[in-house]
Tab-separated table of C-alpha atoms and ligand atoms in Angstrom:
chain	number	residue	atom	x	y	z
A	493	UNK	CA	6.733	-31.689	6.878
A	494	UNK	CA	3.523	-30.531	5.336
A	495	UNK	CA	1.381	-32.312	2.775
A	496	UNK	CA	-0.959	-31.438	-0.036
A	497	UNK	CA	-4.150	-33.429	0.408
A	498	UNK	CA	-5.111	-34.461	-3.103
A	499	UNK	CA	-8.760	-35.548	-3.170
A	500	UNK	CA	-9.638	-38.969	-4.605
A	501	UNK	CA	-12.968	-39.947	-6.120
A	502	UNK	CA	-13.883	-42.147	-3.126
A	503	UNK	CA	-13.776	-39.149	-0.746
A	504	UNK	CA	-10.344	-39.988	0.697
A	505	UNK	CA	-7.110	-38.256	-0.310
A	506	UNK	CA	-3.498	-38.856	-1.208
A	507	UNK	CA	-0.814	-37.095	0.816
A	508	UNK	CA	1.688	-35.479	-1.507
A	509	UNK	CA	4.869	-33.725	-0.376
A	510	UNK	CA	4.907	-29.999	-1.200
A	511	UNK	CA	6.711	-29.390	-4.508
A	512	UNK	CA	5.863	-26.908	-7.290
A	513	UNK	CA	4.726	-29.807	-9.478
A	514	UNK	CA	2.502	-31.375	-6.811
A	515	UNK	CA	1.065	-27.948	-5.986
A	516	UNK	CA	-0.050	-27.637	-9.624
A	517	UNK	CA	-1.546	-31.118	-9.485
A	518	UNK	CA	-3.387	-30.322	-6.270
A	519	UNK	CA	-4.832	-27.101	-7.695
A	520	UNK	CA	-5.903	-28.828	-10.906
A	521	UNK	CA	-7.739	-31.473	-8.885
A	522	UNK	CA	-10.076	-28.978	-7.181
A	523	UNK	CA	-12.255	-27.013	-9.665
A	524	UNK	CA	-12.655	-23.944	-7.417
A	525	UNK	CA	-8.872	-23.647	-7.134
A	526	UNK	CA	-8.225	-24.463	-10.777
A	527	UNK	CA	-10.646	-21.760	-11.983
A	528	UNK	CA	-9.305	-19.061	-9.634
A	529	UNK	CA	-7.076	-16.556	-11.482
A	530	UNK	CA	-4.646	-16.499	-8.584
A	531	UNK	CA	-2.056	-13.673	-8.816
A	532	UNK	CA	0.393	-15.749	-6.771
A	533	UNK	CA	1.005	-17.713	-9.967
A	534	UNK	CA	1.498	-14.619	-12.124
A	535	UNK	CA	4.987	-13.326	-12.897
A	536	UNK	CA	6.530	-10.896	-10.385
A	537	UNK	CA	6.273	-8.118	-12.970
A	538	UNK	CA	2.591	-8.698	-13.590
A	539	UNK	CA	1.867	-8.783	-9.843
A	540	UNK	CA	3.718	-5.506	-9.389
A	541	UNK	CA	1.875	-3.891	-12.304
A	542	UNK	CA	-1.468	-4.889	-10.801
A	543	UNK	CA	-0.347	-3.543	-7.409
A	544	UNK	CA	0.679	-0.230	-8.955
A	545	UNK	CA	-2.736	0.127	-10.596
A	546	UNK	CA	-4.549	-0.710	-7.355
A	547	UNK	CA	-2.380	1.668	-5.374
A	548	UNK	CA	-3.096	4.517	-7.801
A	549	UNK	CA	-6.822	4.021	-7.306
A	550	UNK	CA	-6.322	3.725	-3.526
A	551	UNK	CA	-4.529	7.089	-3.522
A	552	UNK	CA	-7.470	8.656	-5.384
A	553	UNK	CA	-9.724	7.340	-2.627
A	554	UNK	CA	-7.335	8.753	-0.007
A	555	UNK	CA	-7.324	12.209	-1.615
A	556	UNK	CA	-11.104	12.046	-1.792
A	557	UNK	CA	-11.886	11.079	1.780
A	558	UNK	CA	-9.056	10.288	4.208
A	559	UNK	CA	-8.901	12.925	6.945
A	560	UNK	CA	-5.566	11.905	8.449
A	561	UNK	CA	-3.476	11.588	5.291
A	562	UNK	CA	-4.983	14.674	3.645
A	563	UNK	CA	-3.928	16.665	6.705
A	564	UNK	CA	-0.446	15.134	6.898
A	565	UNK	CA	0.132	15.526	3.138
A	566	UNK	CA	-0.903	19.176	3.330
A	567	UNK	CA	1.507	19.738	6.237
A	568	UNK	CA	4.352	18.104	4.321
A	569	UNK	CA	3.573	19.685	0.949
A	570	UNK	CA	2.770	16.391	-0.762
A	571	UNK	CA	0.584	16.862	-3.872
A	572	UNK	CA	-1.528	14.196	-5.646
A	573	UNK	CA	0.849	14.246	-8.657
A	574	UNK	CA	3.844	13.351	-6.443
A	575	UNK	CA	2.642	9.803	-5.928
A	576	UNK	CA	2.319	7.885	-9.195
A	577	UNK	CA	3.077	4.352	-8.077
A	578	UNK	CA	4.552	2.175	-5.369
A	579	UNK	CA	8.067	3.394	-6.176
A	580	UNK	CA	6.974	6.796	-4.871
A	581	UNK	CA	5.826	5.310	-1.587
A	582	UNK	CA	9.057	6.354	0.092
A	583	UNK	CA	7.964	9.975	-0.299
A	584	UNK	CA	5.214	9.273	2.214
A	585	UNK	CA	5.893	9.315	5.938
A	586	UNK	CA	5.659	6.105	7.956
A	587	UNK	CA	2.508	5.681	10.042
A	588	UNK	CA	3.069	4.365	13.546
A	589	UNK	CA	0.561	2.583	15.744
A	590	UNK	CA	0.441	5.513	18.172
A	591	UNK	CA	-0.715	7.844	15.383
A	592	UNK	CA	-3.477	5.516	14.313
A	593	UNK	CA	-4.494	4.811	17.906
A	594	UNK	CA	-4.730	8.503	18.755
A	595	UNK	CA	-7.477	9.160	16.175
A	596	UNK	CA	-8.726	5.902	14.593
A	597	UNK	CA	-11.754	7.643	13.091
A	598	UNK	CA	-9.487	9.887	10.958
A	599	UNK	CA	-8.082	6.739	9.315
A	600	UNK	CA	-11.521	5.628	8.177
A	601	UNK	CA	-12.263	6.519	4.563
A	602	UNK	CA	-15.222	8.859	4.077
A	603	UNK	CA	-15.904	8.648	0.337
A	604	UNK	CA	-17.784	11.550	-1.254
A	605	UNK	CA	-19.959	9.156	-3.247
A	606	UNK	CA	-20.434	6.033	-1.149
A	607	UNK	CA	-22.185	2.934	-2.472
A	608	UNK	CA	-23.776	0.034	-0.636
A	609	UNK	CA	-20.332	-1.609	-0.527
A	610	UNK	CA	-19.056	1.298	1.564
A	611	UNK	CA	-21.363	0.532	4.449
A	612	UNK	CA	-19.712	-0.774	7.599
A	613	UNK	CA	-19.693	-4.543	7.809
A	614	UNK	CA	-17.717	-5.099	11.003
A	615	UNK	CA	-15.290	-3.627	13.455
A	616	UNK	CA	-12.296	-5.571	14.711
A	617	UNK	CA	-10.081	-4.276	17.475
A	618	UNK	CA	-6.333	-4.312	17.587
A	619	UNK	CA	-4.983	-5.502	20.897
A	620	UNK	CA	-1.580	-5.940	22.426
A	621	UNK	CA	-0.912	-2.227	22.381
A	622	UNK	CA	1.209	-0.626	25.033
A	623	UNK	CA	-1.709	1.432	26.344
A	624	UNK	CA	-3.904	-1.672	26.586
A	625	UNK	CA	-6.825	0.138	24.913
A	626	UNK	CA	-8.205	-1.736	21.909
A	627	UNK	CA	-8.357	0.383	18.737
A	628	UNK	CA	-11.245	-0.032	16.262
A	629	UNK	CA	-10.437	-1.135	12.719
A	630	UNK	CA	-13.367	-0.723	10.327
A	631	UNK	CA	-14.128	-3.012	7.409
A	632	UNK	CA	-16.776	-2.150	4.846
A	633	UNK	CA	-18.778	-4.659	2.810
A	634	UNK	CA	-16.186	-4.163	0.035
A	635	UNK	CA	-13.306	-4.941	2.410
A	636	UNK	CA	-14.847	-8.074	3.863
A	637	UNK	CA	-15.322	-9.545	0.404
A	638	UNK	CA	-11.607	-8.959	-0.202
A	639	UNK	CA	-10.763	-10.675	3.073
A	640	UNK	CA	-12.891	-13.683	2.168
A	641	UNK	CA	-10.881	-14.018	-1.023
A	642	UNK	CA	-7.677	-13.729	1.042
A	643	UNK	CA	-8.875	-16.580	3.254
A	644	UNK	CA	-9.850	-18.707	0.262
A	645	UNK	CA	-6.355	-18.327	-1.200
A	646	UNK	CA	-4.813	-18.932	2.218
A	647	UNK	CA	-6.635	-22.256	2.540
A	648	UNK	CA	-5.401	-23.123	-0.934
A	649	UNK	CA	-1.801	-22.426	0.169
A	650	UNK	CA	-2.297	-24.742	3.145
A	651	UNK	CA	-3.013	-27.658	0.774
A	652	UNK	CA	-5.993	-28.715	2.879
A	653	UNK	CA	-8.361	-31.447	1.724
A	654	UNK	CA	-11.834	-30.497	0.472
A	655	UNK	CA	-14.714	-31.275	2.876
A	656	UNK	CA	-12.348	-31.011	5.852
A	657	UNK	CA	-13.625	-30.909	9.443
A	658	UNK	CA	-12.421	-27.746	11.120
A	659	UNK	CA	-11.985	-26.867	14.790
A	660	UNK	CA	-11.899	-23.213	15.836
A	661	UNK	CA	-9.962	-23.081	19.114
A	662	UNK	CA	-9.637	-19.310	19.302
A	663	UNK	CA	-11.278	-17.939	22.426
A	664	UNK	CA	-14.629	-16.256	22.067
A	665	UNK	CA	-13.234	-13.093	23.582
A	666	UNK	CA	-14.983	-10.061	25.028
A	667	UNK	CA	-13.631	-7.842	22.218
A	668	UNK	CA	-14.133	-8.927	18.573
A	669	UNK	CA	-10.694	-10.384	17.932
A	670	UNK	CA	-9.584	-11.207	14.440
A	671	UNK	CA	-8.554	-14.788	15.317
A	672	UNK	CA	-11.949	-16.177	16.269
A	673	UNK	CA	-13.859	-14.496	13.470
A	674	UNK	CA	-11.406	-15.260	10.694
A	675	UNK	CA	-11.244	-18.908	11.808
A	676	UNK	CA	-15.039	-18.864	11.521
A	677	UNK	CA	-14.779	-17.372	8.020
A	678	UNK	CA	-12.298	-20.049	6.968
A	679	UNK	CA	-15.190	-22.452	7.544
A	680	UNK	CA	-17.208	-20.346	5.129
A	681	UNK	CA	-14.525	-20.073	2.444
A	682	UNK	CA	-13.167	-23.623	2.589
A	683	UNK	CA	-14.150	-26.099	-0.086
A	684	UNK	CA	-17.049	-27.913	1.581
A	685	UNK	CA	-15.615	-27.478	5.098
A	686	UNK	CA	-17.640	-28.099	8.219
A	687	UNK	CA	-16.746	-26.184	11.370
A	688	UNK	CA	-16.871	-26.754	15.116
A	689	UNK	CA	-16.100	-24.257	17.846
A	690	UNK	CA	-14.526	-24.566	21.295
A	691	UNK	CA	-16.057	-21.265	22.480
A	692	UNK	CA	-13.622	-21.027	25.388
A	693	UNK	CA	-12.670	-17.605	26.680
A	694	UNK	CA	-13.248	-15.064	29.399
A	695	UNK	CA	-16.615	-15.730	30.989
A	696	UNK	CA	-19.326	-13.079	31.245
A	697	UNK	CA	-21.438	-14.045	34.286
A	698	UNK	CA	-24.540	-12.247	32.989
A	699	UNK	CA	-24.667	-14.630	30.004
A	700	UNK	CA	-22.694	-17.804	30.763
A	701	UNK	CA	-22.082	-18.901	27.162
A	702	UNK	CA	-18.390	-19.722	27.355
A	703	UNK	CA	-17.181	-23.291	27.520
A	704	UNK	CA	-14.319	-25.221	29.056
A	705	UNK	CA	-11.159	-26.707	27.586
A	706	UNK	CA	-12.631	-30.146	28.375
A	707	UNK	CA	-15.604	-29.305	26.184
A	708	UNK	CA	-13.247	-28.275	23.361
A	709	UNK	CA	-11.386	-31.584	23.689
A	710	UNK	CA	-14.681	-33.505	23.548
A	711	UNK	CA	-15.629	-31.669	20.351
A	712	UNK	CA	-12.289	-32.447	18.690
A	713	UNK	CA	-12.652	-36.109	19.610
A	714	UNK	CA	-16.337	-36.493	18.722
A	715	UNK	CA	-16.278	-34.478	15.499
A	716	UNK	CA	-13.022	-36.130	14.425
A	717	UNK	CA	-11.599	-32.679	13.710
A	718	UNK	CA	-8.853	-32.603	11.065
A	719	UNK	CA	-7.806	-28.970	10.906
A	720	UNK	CA	-7.408	-26.811	14.005
A	721	UNK	CA	-6.904	-23.094	14.331
A	722	UNK	CA	-6.001	-21.305	17.529
A	723	UNK	CA	-3.389	-19.622	19.665
A	724	UNK	CA	-0.210	-21.678	19.808
A	725	UNK	CA	0.315	-21.910	23.584
A	726	UNK	CA	-3.381	-22.613	24.240
A	727	UNK	CA	-3.488	-25.441	21.722
A	728	UNK	CA	-0.298	-26.922	23.063
A	729	UNK	CA	-1.717	-27.000	26.592
A	730	UNK	CA	-4.902	-28.580	25.321
A	731	UNK	CA	-2.818	-31.231	23.549
A	732	UNK	CA	-0.842	-31.938	26.727
A	733	UNK	CA	-4.011	-32.388	28.767
A	734	UNK	CA	-5.575	-34.576	26.091
A	735	UNK	CA	-2.477	-36.744	25.917
A	736	UNK	CA	-2.528	-37.239	29.690
A	737	UNK	CA	-6.177	-38.304	29.443
A	738	UNK	CA	-5.464	-40.697	26.581
A	739	UNK	CA	-7.822	-39.006	24.127
A	740	UNK	CA	-8.255	-40.164	20.529
A	741	UNK	CA	-7.016	-37.313	18.299
A	742	UNK	CA	-6.154	-39.614	15.416
A	743	UNK	CA	-8.025	-37.513	12.827
A	744	UNK	CA	-5.736	-34.493	13.234
A	745	UNK	CA	-4.005	-33.545	9.961
A	746	UNK	CA	-3.019	-29.901	10.187
A	747	UNK	CA	-2.741	-27.361	12.990
A	748	UNK	CA	-2.553	-23.629	12.415
A	749	UNK	CA	-0.769	-22.280	15.496
A	750	UNK	CA	-1.323	-18.534	15.376
A	751	UNK	CA	-1.118	-15.413	17.481
A	752	UNK	CA	2.480	-15.838	18.593
A	753	UNK	CA	5.731	-17.454	17.538
A	754	UNK	CA	5.738	-21.249	17.466
A	755	UNK	CA	9.409	-22.220	17.309
A	756	UNK	CA	10.635	-25.525	15.968
A	757	UNK	CA	10.849	-27.422	19.263
A	758	UNK	CA	7.310	-26.361	20.175
A	759	UNK	CA	6.009	-27.609	16.834
A	760	UNK	CA	7.834	-30.905	17.252
A	761	UNK	CA	6.550	-31.301	20.783
A	762	UNK	CA	2.941	-30.779	19.670
A	763	UNK	CA	3.405	-33.141	16.766
A	764	UNK	CA	4.918	-35.889	18.932
A	765	UNK	CA	2.070	-35.669	21.446
A	766	UNK	CA	-0.529	-35.784	18.661
A	767	UNK	CA	1.178	-38.858	17.262
A	768	UNK	CA	0.898	-40.440	20.705
A	769	UNK	CA	-2.862	-39.841	20.348
A	770	UNK	CA	-3.017	-41.618	17.009
A	771	UNK	CA	-2.450	-38.810	14.494
A	772	UNK	CA	-0.409	-39.704	11.442
A	773	UNK	CA	2.275	-37.116	10.504
A	774	UNK	CA	0.280	-34.036	11.582
A	775	UNK	CA	1.611	-30.687	10.336
A	776	UNK	CA	2.003	-27.911	12.895
A	777	UNK	CA	2.208	-24.618	11.073
A	778	UNK	CA	2.841	-21.057	12.229
A	779	UNK	CA	1.166	-18.406	10.075
A	780	UNK	CA	1.958	-14.731	10.493
A	781	UNK	CA	-0.985	-12.383	10.767
A	782	UNK	CA	-2.250	-9.220	12.403
A	783	UNK	CA	-5.453	-7.223	12.668
A	784	UNK	CA	-4.420	-4.584	10.133
A	785	UNK	CA	-4.220	-7.235	7.415
A	786	UNK	CA	-7.422	-8.894	8.587
A	787	UNK	CA	-6.013	-12.374	8.169
A	788	UNK	CA	-2.816	-14.337	8.102
A	789	UNK	CA	0.013	-15.339	5.808
A	790	UNK	CA	0.270	-19.129	5.790
A	791	UNK	CA	3.236	-21.396	5.209
A	792	UNK	CA	3.000	-23.815	2.294
A	793	UNK	CA	5.509	-26.130	4.030
A	794	UNK	CA	7.535	-26.331	7.238
A	795	UNK	CA	9.486	-23.047	7.566
A	796	UNK	CA	8.839	-22.227	3.898
A	797	UNK	CA	8.181	-18.597	4.783
A	798	UNK	CA	4.702	-17.124	5.135
A	799	UNK	CA	2.987	-16.270	1.842
A	800	UNK	CA	0.922	-13.108	1.555
A	801	UNK	CA	-2.210	-14.596	-0.014
A	802	UNK	CA	-3.468	-11.180	-1.144
A	803	UNK	CA	-1.031	-9.115	-3.237
A	804	UNK	CA	-4.184	-7.430	-4.610
A	805	UNK	CA	-4.917	-6.022	-1.125
A	806	UNK	CA	-1.549	-5.308	0.449
A	807	UNK	CA	1.919	-4.102	-0.392
A	808	UNK	CA	4.671	-5.074	2.040
A	809	UNK	CA	7.964	-3.346	2.676
A	810	UNK	CA	10.727	-3.844	5.191
A	811	UNK	CA	12.044	-0.485	6.328
A	812	UNK	CA	15.086	0.610	8.242
A	813	UNK	CA	14.346	1.349	11.910
A	814	UNK	CA	16.375	4.559	11.877
A	815	UNK	CA	15.857	6.074	8.435
A	816	UNK	CA	12.531	4.628	7.269
A	817	UNK	CA	14.161	3.682	3.933
A	818	UNK	CA	12.990	0.553	2.161
A	819	UNK	CA	15.407	-2.352	2.701
A	820	UNK	CA	16.315	-5.001	0.128
A	821	UNK	CA	14.958	-8.546	0.272
A	822	UNK	CA	16.391	-10.672	3.065
A	823	UNK	CA	17.402	-7.798	5.321
A	824	UNK	CA	15.750	-7.521	8.706
A	825	UNK	CA	13.852	-4.394	9.608
A	826	UNK	CA	10.413	-3.103	10.474
A	827	UNK	CA	7.510	-4.861	8.764
A	828	UNK	CA	5.472	-2.207	6.981
A	829	UNK	CA	2.119	-2.644	5.208
A	830	UNK	CA	0.277	-0.397	2.732
A	831	UNK	CA	-3.377	-1.040	1.934
A	832	UNK	CA	-3.942	-0.882	-1.811
A	833	UNK	CA	-7.603	-1.881	-1.998
A	834	UNK	CA	-9.515	-0.864	1.136
A	835	UNK	CA	-12.529	1.355	1.794
A	836	UNK	CA	-12.821	1.256	5.597
A	837	UNK	CA	-9.751	1.870	7.770
A	838	UNK	CA	-6.901	2.689	5.374
A	839	UNK	CA	-3.244	2.671	6.404
A	840	UNK	CA	-0.278	3.683	4.255
A	841	UNK	CA	3.271	2.629	5.175
A	842	UNK	CA	2.002	1.390	8.503
A	843	UNK	CA	4.542	0.001	10.947
A	844	UNK	CA	3.032	-3.203	12.291
A	845	UNK	CA	5.389	-3.311	15.270
A	846	UNK	CA	7.337	-6.429	14.325
A	847	UNK	CA	10.840	-6.928	13.007
A	848	UNK	CA	11.153	-9.336	10.129
A	849	UNK	CA	12.421	-9.935	6.604
A	850	UNK	CA	10.745	-10.660	3.270
A	851	UNK	CA	11.610	-12.098	-0.130
A	852	UNK	CA	10.043	-11.856	-3.596
A	853	UNK	CA	11.819	-14.955	-4.900
A	854	UNK	CA	9.663	-17.703	-6.347
A	855	UNK	CA	8.949	-20.131	-3.514
A	856	UNK	CA	11.082	-23.257	-4.049
A	857	UNK	CA	8.490	-25.328	-2.163
A	858	UNK	CA	5.247	-24.492	-3.984
A	859	UNK	CA	6.294	-22.325	-6.940
A	860	UNK	CA	4.249	-19.286	-5.912
A	861	UNK	CA	5.352	-15.743	-6.615
A	862	UNK	CA	4.511	-12.706	-4.559
A	863	UNK	CA	5.955	-11.758	-1.220
A	864	UNK	CA	6.909	-14.123	1.610
A	865	UNK	CA	8.234	-13.448	5.082
A	866	UNK	CA	11.406	-15.376	5.791
A	867	UNK	CA	12.792	-16.657	9.080
A	868	UNK	CA	14.130	-13.630	10.927
A	869	UNK	CA	15.386	-14.989	14.238
A	870	UNK	CA	16.177	-18.595	15.158
A	871	UNK	CA	13.127	-20.488	13.965
A	872	UNK	CA	10.603	-17.648	14.102
A	873	UNK	CA	9.426	-15.150	11.519
A	874	UNK	CA	8.851	-11.960	13.435
A	875	UNK	CA	9.823	-10.401	16.698
A	876	UNK	CA	8.043	-7.592	18.512
A	877	UNK	CA	10.045	-4.414	18.302
A	878	UNK	CA	8.937	-3.305	21.743
A	879	UNK	CA	10.590	-6.353	23.220
A	880	UNK	CA	14.165	-5.300	22.484
A	881	UNK	CA	15.611	-4.868	25.949
A	882	UNK	CA	18.622	-3.463	27.639
A	883	UNK	CA	19.973	-6.004	30.066
A	884	UNK	CA	23.174	-5.362	31.997
A	885	UNK	CA	23.859	-2.551	29.563
A	886	UNK	CA	23.615	-4.751	26.484
A	887	UNK	CA	20.770	-4.494	24.007
A	888	UNK	CA	19.413	-7.985	23.445
A	889	UNK	CA	16.612	-9.506	21.447
A	890	UNK	CA	14.454	-11.669	23.732
A	891	UNK	CA	13.364	-13.658	20.668
A	892	UNK	CA	16.808	-15.211	20.624
A	893	UNK	CA	16.481	-16.213	24.279
A	894	UNK	CA	12.998	-17.527	23.628
A	895	UNK	CA	14.132	-19.572	20.664
A	896	UNK	CA	17.052	-21.084	22.586
A	897	UNK	CA	14.997	-22.065	25.623
A	898	UNK	CA	12.030	-23.298	23.580
A	899	UNK	CA	14.347	-25.472	21.508
A	900	UNK	CA	15.944	-27.152	24.542
A	901	UNK	CA	14.825	-30.733	24.905
A	902	UNK	CA	13.097	-31.452	28.200
A	903	UNK	CA	11.546	-27.997	28.568
A	904	UNK	CA	7.763	-28.353	28.874
A	905	UNK	CA	6.898	-24.731	29.667
A	906	UNK	CA	9.168	-21.774	30.200
A	907	UNK	CA	9.241	-18.132	31.006
A	908	UNK	CA	12.113	-15.708	30.691
A	909	UNK	CA	12.209	-12.966	33.304
A	910	UNK	CA	14.374	-9.879	33.532
A	911	UNK	CA	14.686	-8.986	37.166
A	912	UNK	CA	17.072	-7.560	39.757
A	913	UNK	CA	19.588	-9.466	41.884
A	914	UNK	CA	17.894	-7.922	44.887
A	915	UNK	CA	14.232	-7.275	43.969
A	916	UNK	CA	13.985	-4.666	46.753
A	917	UNK	CA	16.924	-2.686	45.436
A	918	UNK	CA	16.215	-1.047	42.049
A	919	UNK	CA	19.909	-0.215	41.701
A	920	UNK	CA	21.135	-3.759	42.134
A	921	UNK	CA	22.382	-5.656	39.093
A	922	UNK	CA	20.062	-6.936	36.390
A	923	UNK	CA	19.430	-10.633	36.458
A	924	UNK	CA	18.313	-13.009	33.752
A	925	UNK	CA	16.045	-15.712	35.122
A	926	UNK	CA	14.460	-18.644	33.344
A	927	UNK	CA	11.507	-20.436	34.913
A	928	UNK	CA	11.208	-23.950	33.579
A	929	UNK	CA	8.673	-26.677	33.969
A	930	UNK	CA	10.564	-29.803	32.928
A	931	UNK	CA	9.320	-32.889	31.142
A	932	UNK	CA	8.819	-35.837	33.487
A	933	UNK	CA	11.937	-37.931	33.972
A	934	UNK	CA	14.418	-35.369	32.676
A	935	UNK	CA	17.662	-34.877	34.566
A	936	UNK	CA	17.089	-31.409	36.036
A	937	UNK	CA	20.754	-30.746	36.679
A	938	UNK	CA	21.612	-31.475	33.050
A	939	UNK	CA	18.693	-29.404	31.851
A	940	UNK	CA	19.832	-26.462	33.934
A	941	UNK	CA	23.339	-26.763	32.538
A	942	UNK	CA	22.127	-26.975	28.975
A	943	UNK	CA	19.956	-23.865	29.289
A	944	UNK	CA	22.872	-21.999	30.827
A	945	UNK	CA	25.254	-23.081	28.088
A	946	UNK	CA	22.784	-22.125	25.367
A	947	UNK	CA	22.128	-18.671	26.760
A	948	UNK	CA	25.752	-17.944	27.491
A	949	UNK	CA	26.489	-18.833	23.855
A	950	UNK	CA	23.568	-16.821	22.507
A	951	UNK	CA	23.750	-13.621	24.548
A	952	UNK	CA	26.802	-14.048	26.772
A	953	UNK	CA	24.739	-14.038	29.956
A	954	UNK	CA	24.359	-16.742	32.582
A	955	UNK	CA	20.734	-17.168	33.598
A	956	UNK	CA	19.428	-18.316	36.960
A	957	UNK	CA	17.251	-21.360	36.257
A	958	UNK	CA	14.299	-22.085	38.513
A	959	UNK	CA	12.104	-25.183	38.223
A	960	UNK	CA	8.382	-24.574	38.781
A	961	UNK	CA	5.044	-26.312	38.097
A	962	UNK	CA	3.634	-25.462	34.679
A	963	UNK	CA	0.535	-23.661	36.017
A	964	UNK	CA	2.845	-21.105	37.570
A	965	UNK	CA	4.025	-20.178	34.072
A	966	UNK	CA	0.780	-20.344	32.146
A	967	UNK	CA	-2.737	-21.093	33.318
A	968	UNK	CA	-4.964	-21.450	30.212
A	969	UNK	CA	-8.112	-20.901	32.288
A	970	UNK	CA	-6.922	-17.399	33.130
A	971	UNK	CA	-4.778	-16.071	30.267
A	972	UNK	CA	-5.252	-15.937	26.502
A	973	UNK	CA	-1.695	-17.024	25.833
A	974	UNK	CA	1.522	-17.689	27.662
A	975	UNK	CA	3.714	-14.676	28.399
A	976	UNK	CA	7.155	-15.949	27.496
A	977	UNK	CA	9.146	-12.856	28.338
A	978	UNK	CA	8.525	-10.646	31.348
A	979	UNK	CA	10.431	-7.570	32.376
A	980	UNK	CA	9.965	-7.285	36.154
A	981	UNK	CA	12.540	-4.559	36.726
A	982	UNK	CA	11.351	-1.249	38.117
A	983	UNK	CA	10.897	1.289	35.301
A	984	UNK	CA	13.180	4.292	35.031
A	985	UNK	CA	11.068	7.424	34.871
B	1073	ZN	ZN1	5.432	-21.733	-0.978
């Protein structure tokens, strides 16, 4: 479970369980939080009214200087008067990643009367696209101020103690990636936070500035880091190595595992290992974020759902994969974001590329209003749409496989592979294979049986289980994160 760290006058804190009442108490105890007019505590109606107003202004900006949408609206006969508020959003077409990636510059606002706040502040790049080419995403000075407020409110949702010691474990990558730089900015926006950096990542021989995982572990130990941010599989591997070396990680309070799903068993595994290194009840959390929102949606408690900290910046919808219609709360579909207060890259009804579900219900854990993602599959919030695969003629969601294998006790690392019975014969039958690196001392035969039983139950397919050393699955010195699902079958052209 998660805690709210209520500061005491002697510089220490009380750990309170997350309840709406304790959340109030926590906020009241920190003047910067108390004095923040946080829309997440407004009524749903008031939030929506504010969003409608913001969206109206955003549409004026779009009509003034957005090349892509002005062209598309003209083609489709959409006039400025057609769009009065967010209820009219369904009149607009969905924007897919491929459209944005084809002409990113056309998505950048070019206001007719720019101010200082319209100057470019930074460019982030979206990654993980099917073409592999990073796409620029521009933020102006205006936008970055909005993102700093998002981060401030995100930290508040996390219930973190003031004056916390932070550890940024995102890699210092070759392309400006949102993870590293937002984790840096959390240091800026926290209440008296101090930050340390692992600075791992792909080396650039010309300027050898990158550092090793051992260095990152030293920093955590020496700085007595309390809050960590990083990519889930990288942090888990670091924890495993540290545990084997008998490191002292007793200061760890809260881990933000980002960048990929972190199912329940993975969280518990990380927590247990941290406890073996002296940490007391550390919270391993899995926020949901992406470049096009410039930050992440944190959980207030274990599996509470991920809160959008910035209803003043974004409007979320879940839309039907086939029809593009908005779906009601709780139903799973495509996650879709509309920017309602941005001056750089502006996206309307943008399909993020994940399947998920949302709710507007008041959060029973912390009492916040506004939108939250809810668990969509197993113990994870979102699943990549591109990962839906046809195996043996059946369409299956690899997230279900991933969740089942990850939640099997005794599995240290795993990889799910879709392959062929005979790899040299593209017409031979599909095969489901699971590579597993087991925990020491686990009965491998039992483990194999359990994985088979779980997958047969989940997707009615018997996998071939192969035991391998963990480096064969994921080598943190080479890859950014672990690839949990691989499709090795030859492609049909
Ligand atoms: Zn909550």
